Each structure stands twice: as C-alpha cells, then as structure tokens.
Short mmCIF file of C-alpha atoms in Angstrom, two decimals:
data_model
loop_
_atom_site.label_atom_id
_atom_site.label_comp_id
_atom_site.label_asym_id
_atom_site.label_seq_id
_atom_site.Cartn_x
_atom_site.Cartn_y
_atom_site.Cartn_z
CA MET A 11 64.74 106.30 62.80
CA LYS A 12 63.59 109.37 64.24
CA THR A 13 63.35 109.14 68.15
CA ASP A 14 60.18 110.02 68.19
CA GLU A 15 59.11 106.97 66.16
CA LEU A 16 60.90 105.09 68.70
CA ILE A 17 59.39 106.39 71.58
CA GLN A 18 55.85 105.44 69.76
CA LEU A 19 57.30 102.09 68.99
CA LEU A 20 57.72 101.51 72.69
CA ALA A 21 54.59 103.34 74.16
CA GLN A 22 52.29 101.51 71.91
CA GLY A 23 50.64 98.43 73.94
CA ALA A 24 53.42 98.80 76.58
CA GLY A 25 51.19 97.97 79.45
CA PRO A 26 51.87 98.48 83.23
CA ALA A 27 55.51 97.62 83.96
CA PRO A 28 56.29 94.21 84.75
CA ARG A 29 56.51 93.65 89.03
CA ALA A 30 58.79 91.88 91.12
CA VAL A 31 61.38 91.35 88.21
CA ALA A 32 64.27 90.42 90.63
CA ALA A 33 62.71 87.73 92.66
CA ARG A 34 61.10 86.34 89.33
CA ARG A 35 64.54 86.48 87.84
CA LEU A 36 66.50 85.30 90.80
CA ALA A 37 64.28 82.59 92.35
CA PRO A 38 64.27 80.03 89.54
CA GLY A 39 68.05 79.94 89.22
CA ALA A 40 68.76 79.59 92.81
CA LEU A 41 66.45 77.29 93.56
CA LEU A 42 67.67 75.44 90.44
CA GLY A 43 71.43 76.06 91.65
CA LEU A 44 70.70 74.79 95.15
CA LEU A 45 69.28 71.21 93.87
CA VAL A 46 72.33 70.95 91.93
CA SER A 47 74.46 71.58 94.95
CA ALA A 48 72.65 69.14 96.97
CA ALA A 49 72.31 66.40 94.48
CA LEU A 50 76.33 67.20 93.83
CA ALA A 51 77.02 67.07 97.59
CA ALA A 52 74.99 63.99 98.16
CA ALA A 53 76.43 62.06 95.22
CA TRP A 54 79.97 62.94 95.97
CA LEU A 55 79.95 62.56 99.67
CA GLY A 56 76.85 61.01 100.64
CA TRP A 57 74.04 62.49 103.14
CA VAL A 58 74.64 63.05 106.70
CA PRO A 59 73.23 60.37 108.82
CA VAL A 60 70.24 61.18 110.06
CA ALA A 61 71.73 60.25 113.67
CA LEU A 62 73.66 63.20 113.65
CA TYR A 63 70.69 66.03 113.47
CA GLU A 64 70.36 65.11 117.14
CA HIS A 65 73.32 67.51 117.40
CA LEU A 66 73.09 71.13 117.21
CA GLY A 67 75.91 71.40 114.62
CA PRO A 68 73.81 70.36 111.72
CA TRP A 69 71.37 72.99 112.40
CA PHE A 70 73.54 75.82 112.76
CA LYS A 71 74.78 75.22 109.51
CA LEU A 72 71.56 74.86 107.93
CA ALA A 73 70.27 77.96 109.56
CA TYR A 74 73.57 79.91 109.09
CA ALA A 75 73.66 79.29 105.38
CA GLY A 76 70.08 79.62 104.66
CA ALA A 77 70.00 82.96 106.84
CA LEU A 78 72.86 84.16 104.62
CA ALA A 79 71.36 82.97 101.33
CA LEU A 80 68.09 85.19 102.17
CA ALA A 81 69.96 88.48 102.97
CA ALA A 82 72.56 87.86 100.15
CA ALA A 83 69.60 87.36 97.70
CA TRP A 84 68.13 90.55 99.28
CA LEU A 85 71.16 92.46 98.86
CA ALA A 86 72.03 90.53 94.84
CA ALA A 87 68.26 91.87 94.12
CA ARG A 88 68.71 95.30 95.19
CA LEU A 89 72.00 95.54 93.21
CA GLY A 90 69.91 94.37 90.15
CA ARG A 91 68.53 97.77 89.87
CA PRO A 92 70.13 100.75 88.81
CA VAL A 93 70.79 103.42 91.92
CA ALA A 94 70.58 100.28 94.51
CA ARG A 95 69.72 101.30 97.84
CA THR A 96 71.88 98.49 99.61
CA ALA A 97 72.02 99.76 103.36
CA GLY A 98 69.01 97.49 104.45
CA PRO A 99 70.27 94.07 102.74
CA LEU A 100 73.72 94.91 104.00
CA ALA A 101 72.71 95.48 107.38
CA ALA A 102 71.00 91.67 107.19
CA VAL A 103 74.13 90.25 105.71
CA ALA A 104 76.51 91.80 108.93
CA VAL A 105 74.07 90.78 111.23
CA VAL A 106 74.01 87.13 110.04
CA LEU A 107 77.73 86.73 109.71
CA ALA A 108 77.91 88.85 113.28
CA LEU A 109 75.60 86.08 115.18
CA ALA A 110 77.21 83.18 113.25
CA LEU A 111 80.75 84.07 114.41
CA LEU A 112 79.71 85.14 117.98
CA LEU A 113 78.20 81.80 118.37
CA GLY A 114 81.38 80.14 117.10
CA LEU A 115 83.52 82.39 119.12
CA GLY A 116 81.79 81.70 122.22
CA SER A 117 81.72 78.00 121.73
CA TRP A 118 85.15 77.69 121.32
CA TRP A 119 85.75 79.92 124.38
CA SER A 120 83.38 77.43 126.36
CA LEU A 121 85.58 74.61 125.52
CA PRO A 122 88.04 73.16 127.76
CA ALA A 123 91.62 74.53 126.11
CA ALA A 124 92.82 71.03 125.38
CA GLU A 125 89.66 70.62 122.98
CA ARG A 126 89.80 73.68 121.18
CA ALA A 127 92.37 73.03 118.29
CA ALA A 128 90.00 69.89 117.54
CA ALA A 129 86.82 71.80 117.59
CA LEU A 130 88.23 74.42 115.11
CA LEU A 131 90.39 71.88 112.76
CA GLY A 132 88.22 68.61 112.89
CA HIS A 133 88.59 66.39 110.36
CA SER A 134 88.43 68.13 107.32
CA ALA A 135 89.14 71.99 107.68
CA ALA A 136 91.56 72.29 104.82
CA GLN A 137 88.83 70.99 102.32
CA CYS A 138 85.62 72.38 103.71
CA PRO A 139 86.14 75.80 102.17
CA TRP A 140 87.04 74.25 98.66
CA ASN A 141 84.06 71.97 98.89
CA VAL A 142 81.82 74.92 99.64
CA LEU A 143 83.40 76.78 96.87
CA ALA A 144 83.02 74.02 94.43
CA LEU A 145 79.46 73.42 95.50
CA SER A 146 78.63 77.17 95.03
CA LEU A 147 79.30 77.20 91.42
CA PRO A 148 76.35 76.14 90.08
CA PRO A 149 74.32 78.50 92.17
CA LEU A 150 76.78 81.32 90.84
CA ALA A 151 76.68 80.47 87.31
CA ALA A 152 72.63 81.16 88.38
CA ALA A 153 72.89 84.07 89.77
CA LEU A 154 75.02 85.90 87.27
CA TRP A 155 72.71 84.72 84.57
CA ALA A 156 69.85 86.39 86.79
CA LEU A 157 71.53 89.81 87.71
CA ARG A 158 72.74 89.94 84.17
CA GLY A 159 68.54 89.94 82.73
CA LEU A 160 68.21 92.69 85.24
CA ALA A 161 70.18 96.25 85.33
CA PRO A 162 73.30 96.34 87.53
CA THR A 163 75.36 99.59 87.13
CA ARG A 164 77.82 98.50 90.03
CA PRO A 165 79.39 95.16 88.25
CA VAL A 166 81.95 94.43 91.23
CA ALA A 167 79.32 94.70 94.03
CA ALA A 168 76.36 93.15 91.93
CA GLY A 169 78.96 90.12 91.21
CA ALA A 170 80.15 89.77 94.80
CA ALA A 171 76.53 89.92 96.09
CA ALA A 172 75.90 86.85 93.44
CA GLY A 173 78.88 85.38 94.62
CA LEU A 174 77.78 85.60 98.21
CA PHE A 175 74.48 84.53 97.44
CA ALA A 176 75.87 81.29 95.56
CA GLY A 177 78.34 80.63 98.57
CA ALA A 178 75.58 80.65 100.93
CA LEU A 179 73.88 78.25 99.02
CA GLY A 180 76.63 75.88 97.95
CA ALA A 181 77.22 75.84 101.94
CA PHE A 182 73.40 74.98 102.47
CA GLY A 183 74.32 71.75 99.81
CA TYR A 184 77.41 70.86 101.79
CA ALA A 185 75.94 71.25 104.92
CA LEU A 186 73.44 68.13 104.06
CA ALA A 187 76.88 66.29 103.31
CA CYS A 188 79.50 67.56 106.13
CA THR A 189 79.85 65.43 109.04
CA GLU A 190 81.41 68.01 111.15
CA LEU A 191 79.86 69.10 114.32
CA ALA A 192 81.49 71.46 116.31
CA LEU A 193 80.38 75.40 116.00
CA PRO A 194 84.08 77.00 116.06
CA PHE A 195 84.62 74.80 112.73
CA VAL A 196 81.36 76.08 110.77
CA ALA A 197 81.98 79.72 111.94
CA ALA A 198 85.39 79.44 110.55
CA TRP A 199 85.52 77.35 107.69
CA TYR A 200 81.99 77.78 106.13
CA THR A 201 82.44 81.46 106.39
CA LEU A 202 85.62 81.32 104.40
CA GLY A 203 84.50 79.12 101.92
CA MET A 204 81.44 81.58 101.19
CA ALA A 205 84.13 84.56 101.40
CA LEU A 206 86.18 82.58 98.47
CA SER A 207 82.70 82.31 96.92
CA THR A 208 81.98 86.15 96.85
CA ALA A 209 85.55 86.97 95.76
CA LEU A 210 84.92 84.78 92.51
CA GLY A 211 81.60 86.47 92.10
CA ALA A 212 83.16 90.12 92.26
CA LEU A 213 86.28 88.97 90.07
CA LEU A 214 83.70 87.40 87.59
CA GLY A 215 80.96 90.63 88.02
CA PRO A 216 82.75 93.23 85.64
CA ARG A 217 83.10 90.51 82.88
CA THR A 218 79.64 88.93 83.05
CA LEU A 219 77.19 91.54 83.95
CA ARG A 220 76.93 93.44 80.64
CA TRP A 221 73.86 94.69 79.37
CA MET G 5 73.69 105.70 96.70
CA THR G 6 72.42 105.30 100.12
CA THR G 7 71.23 109.29 100.28
CA ALA G 8 68.61 108.52 97.89
CA SER G 9 66.66 106.75 100.47
CA LEU G 10 66.88 109.24 103.18
CA PRO G 11 63.92 111.81 103.03
CA ASN G 12 65.43 115.05 102.85
CA PRO G 13 62.48 117.58 103.00
CA ALA G 14 65.07 120.60 103.51
CA SER G 15 66.29 120.02 99.57
CA GLY G 16 64.69 121.98 96.99
CA TRP G 17 62.36 119.02 96.13
CA LEU G 18 59.22 119.88 97.66
CA ARG G 19 59.75 123.22 98.58
CA PRO G 20 58.78 125.76 95.57
CA LEU G 21 55.30 125.14 95.89
CA ALA G 22 54.45 128.50 94.48
CA GLY G 23 56.70 128.40 91.52
CA PRO G 24 56.37 126.72 87.96
CA GLY G 25 56.32 123.33 89.12
CA ALA G 26 53.61 123.90 91.94
CA ALA G 27 51.44 121.67 90.19
CA ALA G 28 53.36 118.58 89.79
CA SER G 29 54.73 119.38 93.27
CA ALA G 30 51.11 119.11 94.71
CA GLN G 31 50.24 116.00 92.71
CA ASN G 32 53.97 114.45 94.40
CA ALA G 33 52.41 115.51 97.58
CA ALA G 34 49.04 114.21 97.50
CA ARG G 35 51.02 110.27 96.97
CA ALA G 36 50.49 107.80 99.12
CA VAL G 37 53.93 106.96 98.93
CA PRO G 38 56.05 110.36 99.43
CA SER G 39 58.69 110.35 97.03
CA PRO G 40 62.10 111.11 98.99
CA ALA G 41 64.50 114.10 97.78
CA PRO G 42 66.94 113.49 94.99
CA PRO G 43 70.67 113.38 95.96
CA ALA G 44 71.78 116.96 97.26
CA ARG G 45 74.11 117.19 94.68
CA MET G 46 71.71 117.21 91.70
CA SER G 47 71.32 120.61 90.18
CA PRO G 48 67.84 122.99 90.23
CA ALA G 49 67.25 121.81 86.21
CA HIS G 50 67.39 118.32 87.31
CA ASP G 51 65.01 118.99 90.39
CA ALA G 52 62.57 120.40 87.51
CA PHE G 53 63.04 117.45 85.13
CA GLU G 54 62.21 115.21 88.27
CA ARG G 55 59.23 117.10 89.13
CA GLN G 56 57.94 117.11 85.73
CA LEU G 57 58.77 113.36 85.28
CA ALA G 58 57.80 111.86 88.76
CA PRO G 59 54.01 112.07 88.00
CA LEU G 60 53.89 111.21 84.56
CA TRP G 61 56.20 108.06 85.23
CA GLN G 62 54.17 107.02 88.42
CA ARG G 63 50.95 106.71 85.93
CA ALA G 64 53.20 104.98 83.03
CA GLN G 65 54.61 102.28 85.34
CA ALA G 66 50.80 101.86 86.28
CA GLY G 67 49.94 101.19 82.39
CA ASP G 68 49.08 104.74 81.19
CA GLU G 69 50.16 104.47 77.74
CA ALA G 70 49.81 108.36 76.79
CA ALA G 71 51.73 108.96 80.09
CA TYR G 72 54.71 106.80 79.11
CA ARG G 73 54.96 108.62 75.62
CA GLU G 74 55.07 111.91 77.06
CA ALA G 75 57.65 110.42 79.89
CA LEU G 76 59.74 109.06 77.15
CA ARG G 77 60.01 112.64 75.20
CA LEU G 78 60.69 114.01 78.42
CA ILE G 79 63.62 111.61 79.01
CA ALA G 80 64.86 111.66 75.55
CA ALA G 81 65.21 115.57 75.83
CA ARG G 82 67.06 114.93 78.89
CA LEU G 83 69.13 112.33 77.69
CA ARG G 84 70.13 114.45 74.85
CA GLY G 85 71.37 117.23 76.80
CA TYR G 86 73.19 114.48 79.31
CA LEU G 87 75.01 112.89 76.76
CA ARG G 88 75.80 115.71 74.12
CA ARG G 89 77.81 117.18 76.94
CA ARG G 90 79.83 113.65 77.20
CA MET G 91 80.08 112.60 73.71
CA GLN G 92 81.35 115.91 72.28
CA SER G 93 83.92 114.01 70.20
CA LEU G 94 80.94 111.46 68.89
CA PRO G 95 78.20 113.84 67.76
CA ASP G 96 77.21 111.55 64.98
CA GLU G 97 76.49 108.72 67.50
CA LEU G 98 74.63 111.01 69.83
CA GLU G 99 71.17 110.02 68.73
CA ASP G 100 72.19 106.55 68.37
CA LEU G 101 72.95 106.19 72.16
CA VAL G 102 69.90 108.16 73.51
CA GLN G 103 67.73 105.40 71.30
CA GLU G 104 69.70 102.37 73.19
CA THR G 105 69.33 104.28 76.52
CA LEU G 106 65.64 104.68 75.91
CA LEU G 107 65.13 100.93 74.69
CA ALA G 108 67.38 99.51 77.71
CA LEU G 109 65.30 101.98 80.02
CA HIS G 110 61.85 100.54 78.68
CA LEU G 111 63.13 96.98 78.80
CA GLN G 112 64.38 97.31 82.59
CA ARG G 113 61.27 99.65 83.69
CA GLY G 114 60.45 96.69 86.18
CA THR G 115 63.89 97.76 88.01
CA HIS G 116 62.58 101.20 88.91
CA ASP G 117 62.16 101.60 92.52
CA PRO G 118 59.78 103.73 93.38
CA ALA G 119 61.54 104.93 96.40
CA VAL G 120 64.19 106.34 93.93
CA PRO G 121 64.16 109.37 92.17
CA VAL G 122 63.06 108.55 88.36
CA SER G 123 65.56 110.89 86.97
CA ALA G 124 68.63 109.26 88.99
CA TRP G 125 67.23 105.81 87.85
CA VAL G 126 67.24 107.27 84.35
CA LEU G 127 70.54 108.80 84.62
CA ALA G 128 72.19 106.14 85.95
CA VAL G 129 71.26 103.53 83.03
CA ALA G 130 72.23 106.47 80.79
CA ARG G 131 75.93 106.72 82.62
CA HIS G 132 76.03 102.94 82.03
CA LYS G 133 75.08 102.89 78.70
CA LEU G 134 77.88 105.88 77.99
CA VAL G 135 80.73 103.59 79.87
CA ASP G 136 79.51 100.99 77.76
CA LEU G 137 80.05 102.93 74.79
CA TRP G 138 83.80 104.26 75.55
CA ARG G 139 84.49 100.58 76.72
CA ARG G 140 83.37 99.34 73.50
CA ARG G 141 85.49 102.38 71.57
CA GLY G 142 88.38 101.93 73.82
CA ARG G 143 88.81 98.83 72.35
CA GLN G 144 88.28 99.85 68.59
CA GLU G 145 90.75 103.43 69.17
CA ALA G 146 93.21 100.43 70.02
CA LEU G 147 93.19 99.14 66.47
CA HIS G 148 91.79 102.11 64.50
CA ASP G 149 92.43 105.98 64.36
CA PRO G 150 92.60 107.71 67.57
CA LEU G 151 89.99 110.42 68.06
CA ASP G 152 92.08 113.21 69.43
CA ASP G 153 92.58 115.19 66.11
CA VAL G 154 88.98 115.70 65.84
CA ASP G 155 88.44 119.40 65.09
CA GLU G 156 86.47 120.45 68.29
CA ALA G 157 85.52 123.87 66.76
CA ALA G 158 83.88 122.25 63.63
CA LEU G 159 81.82 120.17 65.93
CA ALA G 160 80.60 123.09 67.85
CA GLY G 161 77.88 124.13 65.63
CA HIS G 162 77.03 120.81 64.74
CA GLU G 163 73.44 120.28 66.00
CA PRO G 164 72.49 116.40 65.56
CA GLU G 165 69.00 115.77 64.20
CA ALA G 166 66.78 113.82 66.31
CA GLY G 167 67.14 110.59 64.47
CA SER G 168 69.88 108.20 63.84
CA ALA G 169 71.34 106.80 60.74
CA ARG G 170 69.67 103.36 61.02
CA ASP G 171 66.14 102.76 59.38
CA LEU G 172 63.79 100.95 61.50
CA GLY G 173 62.56 98.94 58.60
CA VAL G 174 66.08 97.62 58.03
CA LEU G 175 66.55 97.26 61.92
CA LEU G 176 63.12 95.05 61.92
CA ALA G 177 64.21 93.02 58.83
CA VAL G 178 67.15 91.52 61.22
CA LEU G 179 64.72 89.98 63.44
CA PRO G 180 63.58 86.42 63.30
CA ALA G 181 60.27 86.54 61.76
CA ALA G 182 58.22 85.54 64.78
CA GLN G 183 59.87 88.34 66.79
CA ARG G 184 58.95 90.89 63.72
CA ALA G 185 55.97 89.67 63.25
CA ALA G 186 55.08 90.16 67.00
CA ILE G 187 56.87 93.73 66.90
CA VAL G 188 54.94 95.14 63.81
CA LEU G 189 51.35 93.83 65.00
CA THR G 190 51.18 95.20 68.26
CA LYS G 191 53.65 98.19 68.16
CA LEU G 192 53.57 99.58 64.36
CA GLU G 193 49.83 98.55 63.51
CA GLY G 194 48.75 98.85 66.79
CA LEU G 195 46.69 95.95 67.67
CA SER G 196 46.31 94.37 71.13
CA VAL G 197 48.13 91.10 72.09
CA ALA G 198 44.87 89.17 71.88
CA GLU G 199 44.09 90.55 68.32
CA ALA G 200 48.04 89.71 67.33
CA SER G 201 47.69 86.59 68.75
CA ALA G 202 44.34 85.67 66.87
CA ARG G 203 46.12 86.84 63.72
CA THR G 204 49.54 84.75 64.16
CA GLY G 205 47.82 81.46 65.82
CA ALA G 206 50.71 82.25 68.53
CA SER G 207 49.40 81.98 71.82
CA GLU G 208 49.19 85.88 73.72
CA SER G 209 52.33 85.18 76.33
CA ALA G 210 54.14 83.85 73.16
CA ILE G 211 53.52 87.29 71.45
CA LYS G 212 54.69 89.17 74.43
CA VAL G 213 57.77 86.87 74.72
CA GLN G 214 58.85 87.77 71.12
CA VAL G 215 58.09 91.16 71.52
CA HIS G 216 60.50 91.41 74.58
CA ARG G 217 63.19 89.58 72.75
CA GLY G 218 62.78 91.41 69.60
CA LEU G 219 62.93 95.14 71.68
CA LYS G 220 66.03 93.24 73.15
CA ARG G 221 67.69 92.54 69.91
CA LEU G 222 66.89 96.11 68.96
CA ALA G 223 68.93 97.24 71.60
CA ALA G 224 71.63 95.31 70.78
CA LEU G 225 71.46 96.46 67.32
CA VAL G 226 70.69 100.44 67.79
CA GLY G 227 73.53 101.25 69.95
CA PRO G 228 76.74 103.50 68.51
CA GLY G 229 79.37 101.61 66.56
CA ARG G 230 77.16 98.45 66.24
CA SER G 231 76.56 96.88 63.27
CA PRO G 232 73.01 95.87 62.28
CA GLY G 233 74.09 92.18 61.42
CA GLY G 234 75.57 91.11 57.83
CA ASP G 235 74.71 93.23 54.94
CA ALA G 236 71.31 94.82 56.05
CA ALA G 237 72.78 98.02 56.63
#
C-alpha cells in the first residue's frame, strides 16, 4: 500500500477531530467504578448510620476523596495525551493532599495527649487501607481501560494517575460504609490506601497501557 | 514536558517574520489562541516543520479535509526522516512504521492539545510507536537471529519506496464484513456517512463506529513485523 493511498483513505470523510475525548472516555467508566465500589461497600459493611453525618468526620472523608478524585481525573485525562501538560493537575493534587494532611495534623495537635492514639488508630486502622485498596479495584480497571483507549506515552505516570483516581473513588465508596470519625484517622489511613492504589496503578500501567 | 506550556517569545518560533515561513508565521500570530513555542531543544528544521504544519493542522482539526490530507503528507515526510535515522537496521520496515504511526495519529487526533505544538505531539506518538516496535523486536530477537551482523554499508544506499509491501485490498479482506463495507463505502468510494447508511441499512452512528473500529484493526495490522492474520498474507 502506498502511503499516499493511506493518507487519501484517512482524510476522506474525516470530518472534524473528536472533542473532549478524555472526558468522554474516563467519565462513564469512573461512574460505573464508583457505583460498583459503593455497592460493594454497602453489601459488605453496610451504610454508615445516618446519625453519624451530624459529625464532621464522614463529610471530611467524602470531601477529601471527592476533591482528590476530581484532581486525579484531571491529571489522568492530561496523561492520556502525548506531550502531557501536568503542572496544573499536579498542583491541584498537591493542594488537596496538603489540606487533608494539615487538617488531620491540626486536629491531632488540638487533642489532649491521652486521646491522640485513639484518634489516629480508631478501631479499624489495620483494615482501612486494604479496604480502600480493595474498593479501588473496580474503578482502577475502568480507569486503565479508559486510558488505554487514549494515547498515553508515559505509562508509569498515566498508570499512577489512574491508580490515584481509582483510589480516591474507592475511598469515596468506603467512606459511605466506614464509621470512623476522627480526622487524623482519615488523613493517615485513607491516604495510605489511596497511595497503595496509586502504586498498583503505576505497576500495572506499563503492562496494560499499550496502544 | 512542562516547558511546552510556557510561551517563549525569545525562541525561533515567531521571530523570522521575513523568512520563507513569514506567511505561516503571520497566520499563526493572527490566531485567537497564540501557540506557545516548541521546546527549546527543537532544531531549526523542526521549527520550520511546525510553522508549515500548524496552520494546516488547525484547519484540519476543524474539519477541512484538504488541509488534513496536506497535513498528513507533511507529517509522513517528516516521520520518514525521523524514523529512518532510528531504524537503520530495519529499512524495509520503515514505511510500515510510518503508516502505523499515521493511523495512530488519525485515530488519536482528538488527543492533540491545542496548547502543545502539533509537531511535538506528532513526534511523541512516533517515538511511542518506535519504542513499541523495538520492544516487539526485542522479544522476537531473543528467539530468532540477532540483527547485529546486518551489513550497514549495503543498507546505506537503500532508498525505501513510499509504500509498504502490504496491499490495502489484502488488509481490508481481513476485516469483518461490516467494518470493511463501512470503510470501502465512505473512504474508498467517497460516499458520505448518510449515503453509506442508506446503502447498507445501518444507522449513521453505526457506520462511524464501524469505520473507527476498522481503522483501529488496520492499525494493528500494518505495523512492522505484524501478520495481517492467518493465510491472508
């Protein structure tokens, strides 16, 4: 086949370039992944009792996970393009992380010394990161599938962004079922769970993001 | 990577207003969204490529097919030069990789960020396809003969023709019937999507999907060292 023949073929009836490819690719999978995570959390652990929403804790979890999911989605969408401009989304991720860690630390410092250990460890510190990681698996599969349909040229970074995005969605799902209320607990163990998911994404990126 | 997002008026990108690229530069400067400078490491030849390509590409992305055809020709020539230097041990497969890259660029044209120089985007995709080729080769080389003993001198005078050994008809024959029909009608016979829809009875969106899937399948077939499936080759 002559290359010019191929060019004729490609240009014929090509129309305008598709728009918002990253959003159209990421959004449906992310939504589905989030729903699966939330459903799994509910079926496995049950919803948080409504009365607990009078406390700050559940809202902090949802706000933290939600904000990080948005920032990470922006990052993943950028890394789905060749020559990705990542400065903006990386700054957004850093701001969300820093705010959450500062709030956790501030809350920890404000507590009497005797209560600090309980606020940090709660009753489920050993399970929390693993639960977040487990619930991030459905959105991680969806995010990697979405990125694979784009054109990531930095598979480790793109995989890590997909992992962070999925971790935040998994944390959001887990927050609907987790009864811990202390901010230091959330800042430490939710963050660790999302870091595990990010690492898993970075590991899977080079293997799955082939195009 | 982030340097691409910083406007750098000091680089050679908008400066040579009196040079041969003056018309293109003026066109660029007149755009509503000013293009940032390409990264500083790009050569003057690359700057010229960007100046020539950028206005065409902008029209192509908006749906101008003639501009798109012209842009793809420019890109093909640039890719040939870029890849030839990096594939000296595989000159026969150069055009295959050029074609595979062109298909990838077409399928992924929605991922070009207008804030990034189009030439940088093109070469990032080409580099990705080249790395992919070497990875596939590396795996095959482990099983077959190494390429070390290829006579470089014999290759030096080899001018690759602007075509691959693969035949479009053979490639199309490998596609599922619906994808083949959609591509033949809209891409080879030049029917509009609406006409192709009327001819086949499939909906317009189904035609578009089949064309996209068929081109994706073709992209998976045209690459160097890939077999177009079964006994079709």
